[in-house]
C-alpha atoms as one frame of an Amber mdcrd trajectory, in Angstrom:
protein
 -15.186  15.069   1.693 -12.395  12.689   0.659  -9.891  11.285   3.024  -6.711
   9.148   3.222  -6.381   6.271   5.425  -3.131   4.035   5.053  -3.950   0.653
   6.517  -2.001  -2.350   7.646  -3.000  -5.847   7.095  -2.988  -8.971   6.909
  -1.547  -9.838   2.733  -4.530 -12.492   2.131  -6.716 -13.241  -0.439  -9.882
 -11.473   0.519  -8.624  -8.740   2.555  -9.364  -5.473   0.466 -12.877  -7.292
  -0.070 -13.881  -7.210   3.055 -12.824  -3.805   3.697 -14.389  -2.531   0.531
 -17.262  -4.222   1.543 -17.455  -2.408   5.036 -16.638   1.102   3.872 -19.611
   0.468   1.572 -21.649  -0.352   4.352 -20.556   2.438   6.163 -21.490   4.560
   3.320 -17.765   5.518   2.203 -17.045   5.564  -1.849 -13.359   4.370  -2.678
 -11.635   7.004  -5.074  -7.866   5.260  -5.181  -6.271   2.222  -3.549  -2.302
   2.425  -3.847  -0.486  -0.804  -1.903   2.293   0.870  -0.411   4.418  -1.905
   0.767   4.569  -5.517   1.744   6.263  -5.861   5.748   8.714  -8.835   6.475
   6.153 -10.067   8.733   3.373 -10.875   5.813   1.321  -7.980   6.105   0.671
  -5.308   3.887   0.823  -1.511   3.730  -2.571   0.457   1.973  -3.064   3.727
   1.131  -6.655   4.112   0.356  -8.589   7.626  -0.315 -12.370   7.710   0.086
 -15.540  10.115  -0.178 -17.782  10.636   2.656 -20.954  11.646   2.193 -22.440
  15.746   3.492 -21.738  15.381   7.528 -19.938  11.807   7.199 -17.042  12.001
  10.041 -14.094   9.865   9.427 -14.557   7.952  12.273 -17.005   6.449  10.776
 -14.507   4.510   7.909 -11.901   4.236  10.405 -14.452   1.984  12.575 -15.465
   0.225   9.238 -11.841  -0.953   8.346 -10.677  -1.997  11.627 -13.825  -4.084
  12.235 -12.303  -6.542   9.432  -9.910  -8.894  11.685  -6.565  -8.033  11.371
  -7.084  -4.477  10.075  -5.401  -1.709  11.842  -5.526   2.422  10.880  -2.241
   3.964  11.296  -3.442   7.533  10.235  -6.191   8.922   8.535  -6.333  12.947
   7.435  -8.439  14.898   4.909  -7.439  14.680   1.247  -9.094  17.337  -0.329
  -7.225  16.353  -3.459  -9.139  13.431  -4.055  -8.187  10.819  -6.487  -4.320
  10.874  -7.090  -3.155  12.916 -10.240  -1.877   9.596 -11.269   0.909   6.928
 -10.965   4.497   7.560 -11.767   4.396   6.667 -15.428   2.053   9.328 -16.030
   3.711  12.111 -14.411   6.893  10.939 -15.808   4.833  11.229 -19.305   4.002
  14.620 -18.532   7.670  15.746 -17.536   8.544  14.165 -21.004   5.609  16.157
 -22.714   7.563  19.478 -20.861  10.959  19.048 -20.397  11.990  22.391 -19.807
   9.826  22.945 -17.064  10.191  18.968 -15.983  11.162  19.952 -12.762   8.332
  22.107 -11.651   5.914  19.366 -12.803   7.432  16.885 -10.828   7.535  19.131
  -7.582   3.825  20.293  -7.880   2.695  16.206  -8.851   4.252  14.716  -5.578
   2.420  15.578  -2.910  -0.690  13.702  -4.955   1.987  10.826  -6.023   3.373
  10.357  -2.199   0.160  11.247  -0.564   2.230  13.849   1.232   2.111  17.853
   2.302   4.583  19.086   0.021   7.611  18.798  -2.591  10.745  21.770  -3.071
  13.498  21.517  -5.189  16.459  22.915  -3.422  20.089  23.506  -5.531  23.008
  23.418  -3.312  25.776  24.203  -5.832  27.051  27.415  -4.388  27.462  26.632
  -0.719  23.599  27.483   0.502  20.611  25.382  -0.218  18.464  27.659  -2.589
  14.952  26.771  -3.258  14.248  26.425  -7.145  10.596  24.713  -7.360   8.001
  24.148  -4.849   4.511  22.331  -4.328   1.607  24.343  -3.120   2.194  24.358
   0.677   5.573  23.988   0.823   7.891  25.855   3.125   9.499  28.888   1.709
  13.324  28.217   3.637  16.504  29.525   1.316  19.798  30.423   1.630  20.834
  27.483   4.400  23.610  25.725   4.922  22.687  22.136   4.247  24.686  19.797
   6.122  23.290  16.585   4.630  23.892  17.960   1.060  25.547  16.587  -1.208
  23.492  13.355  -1.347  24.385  10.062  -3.423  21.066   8.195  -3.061  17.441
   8.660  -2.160  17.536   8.411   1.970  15.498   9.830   5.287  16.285  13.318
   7.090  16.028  13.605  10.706  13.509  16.729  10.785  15.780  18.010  14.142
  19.119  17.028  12.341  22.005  20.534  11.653  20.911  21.609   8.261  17.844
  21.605   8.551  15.702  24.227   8.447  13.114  26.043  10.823  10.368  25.205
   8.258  10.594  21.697   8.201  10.378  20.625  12.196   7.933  18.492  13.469
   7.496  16.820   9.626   8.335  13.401   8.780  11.116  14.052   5.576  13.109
  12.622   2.674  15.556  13.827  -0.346  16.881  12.042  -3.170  19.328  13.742
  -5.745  18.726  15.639  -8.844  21.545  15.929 -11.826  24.293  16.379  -9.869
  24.577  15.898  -6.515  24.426  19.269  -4.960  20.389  19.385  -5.365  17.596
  17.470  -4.046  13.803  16.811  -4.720  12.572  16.709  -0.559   9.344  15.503
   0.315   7.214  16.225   3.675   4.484  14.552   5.785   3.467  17.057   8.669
   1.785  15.198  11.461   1.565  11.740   9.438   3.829   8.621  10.006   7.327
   8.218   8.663   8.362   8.134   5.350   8.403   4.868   4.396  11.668   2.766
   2.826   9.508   1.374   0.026   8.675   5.357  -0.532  12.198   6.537  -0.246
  13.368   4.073  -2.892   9.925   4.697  -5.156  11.221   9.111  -4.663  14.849
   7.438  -5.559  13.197   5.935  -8.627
C-alpha cells in the first residue's frame, strides 16, 4: 500500500541517505521523492511516497524517518495513486498534445502533481462561480457567489472565508487564475497541512 509522508529536515549532504537507508530497513520501497521547498531557517521540505509491504502499517516508516536526527513527519496519509503521474513539464506536454480539452487534463493531473485531494475549474464570468472541470473527488458546489473572485495572482483561501462554499470547509485551499480573471483552477488538501507558498507559486506557474 503506498503512502505519502512530507518530511522536514535538516538541507545537508547525506540527509535523504540516511532516510532511504532506514525506510529500507524498515522494509518500505521509495516510489517518488519531490523536494517541496527549502525554509529560511536551512531546512528542507520532502514529499516522499512509499510501498509497504501486505500488513506493513505506516507507523512503521514514520518511526524509520524520524529516527534520522533532525527528521520530523508533518503528515503522512495513504496514496493509493502511487508514483506521481509526472512533473509539470509532462502534464504541460500532455495539455499541448490536447488543447481543446487542456483544461480537463490539467484538473484531473493535479491532485497527483500537488499531492492533494482534488482540482475544479470554476468560471465566474456571469456573477456565480460555475464549476466547468473537476478531479475525481472533488466537491460538486455551483452557482455561488464568490467573493474572492476575480483573482490577479495565484494566492491562499481561508476555507471559513464569505464565498466559500459548504463543500470546501475543514480543507486546506488555493486558486490561481485562468484566461481571464473571472475563473480559477482551486486546489484542496482535506485533513493535511497548509498549502504551501512554494506550492501556491508552483499552481501560479
Amino acid at each position: 500500500m503506498p503512502y505519502l509522508l512530507r518530511l522536514q529536515l535538516q538541507d545537508r549532504p547525506g540527509s535523504l541517505g540516511q532516510i532511504a537507508s532506514a525506510l529500507g530497513r524498515a522494509g518500505a520501497d521509495i516510489l517518488a521523492l519531490d523536494v517541496v521547498e527549502h525554509t529560511p531557517s536551512g531546512d528542507a521540505v520532502d514529499d516522499i511516497v512509499v510501498d509497504l509491504p501486505d500488513g506493513g502499517m505506516p507507523d512503521s516508516a514514520v518511526s524509520a524517518c524520524t529516527a534520522v536526527p533532525g527528521v520530523t513527519v508533518s503528515f503522512v496519509t495513504p496514496y493509493p495513486a502511487g508514483a506521481p503521474l509526472g512533473r509539470d513539464l509532462e502534464v504541460v506536454e500532455l495539455m499541448a498534445e490536447q488543447p481543446t480539452a487542456a483544461e480537463q487534463v490539467l484538473t484531473a493531473a493535479v491532485p497527483d502533481l500537488f499531492r492533494l485531494a482534488w482540482g475544479v475549474v470554476l468560471d465566474a464570468s456571469d456573477g456565480l462561480a460555475r464549476l466547468e472541470h473537476r478531479s475525481v473527488g472533488a466537491p460538486t458546489d455551483d452557482g455561488f457567489t464568490a467573493s474572492w473572485l476575480p483573482l490577479s495572482k495565484a494566492t491562499h483561501l481561508d476555507s471559513d472565508a464569505p464565498g466559500v462554499p459548504e463543500g470546501w470547509q475543514d480543507a486546506v485551499v488555493a486558486a490561481a487564475p485562468l484566461a481571464g480573471r473571472d475563473r480559477a483552477l482551486v486546489i484542496g488538501r482535506h485533513g493535511n497541512p497548509e498549502v504551501l507558498d512554494s506550492e501556491v507559486a508552483r499552481l501560479g506557474y
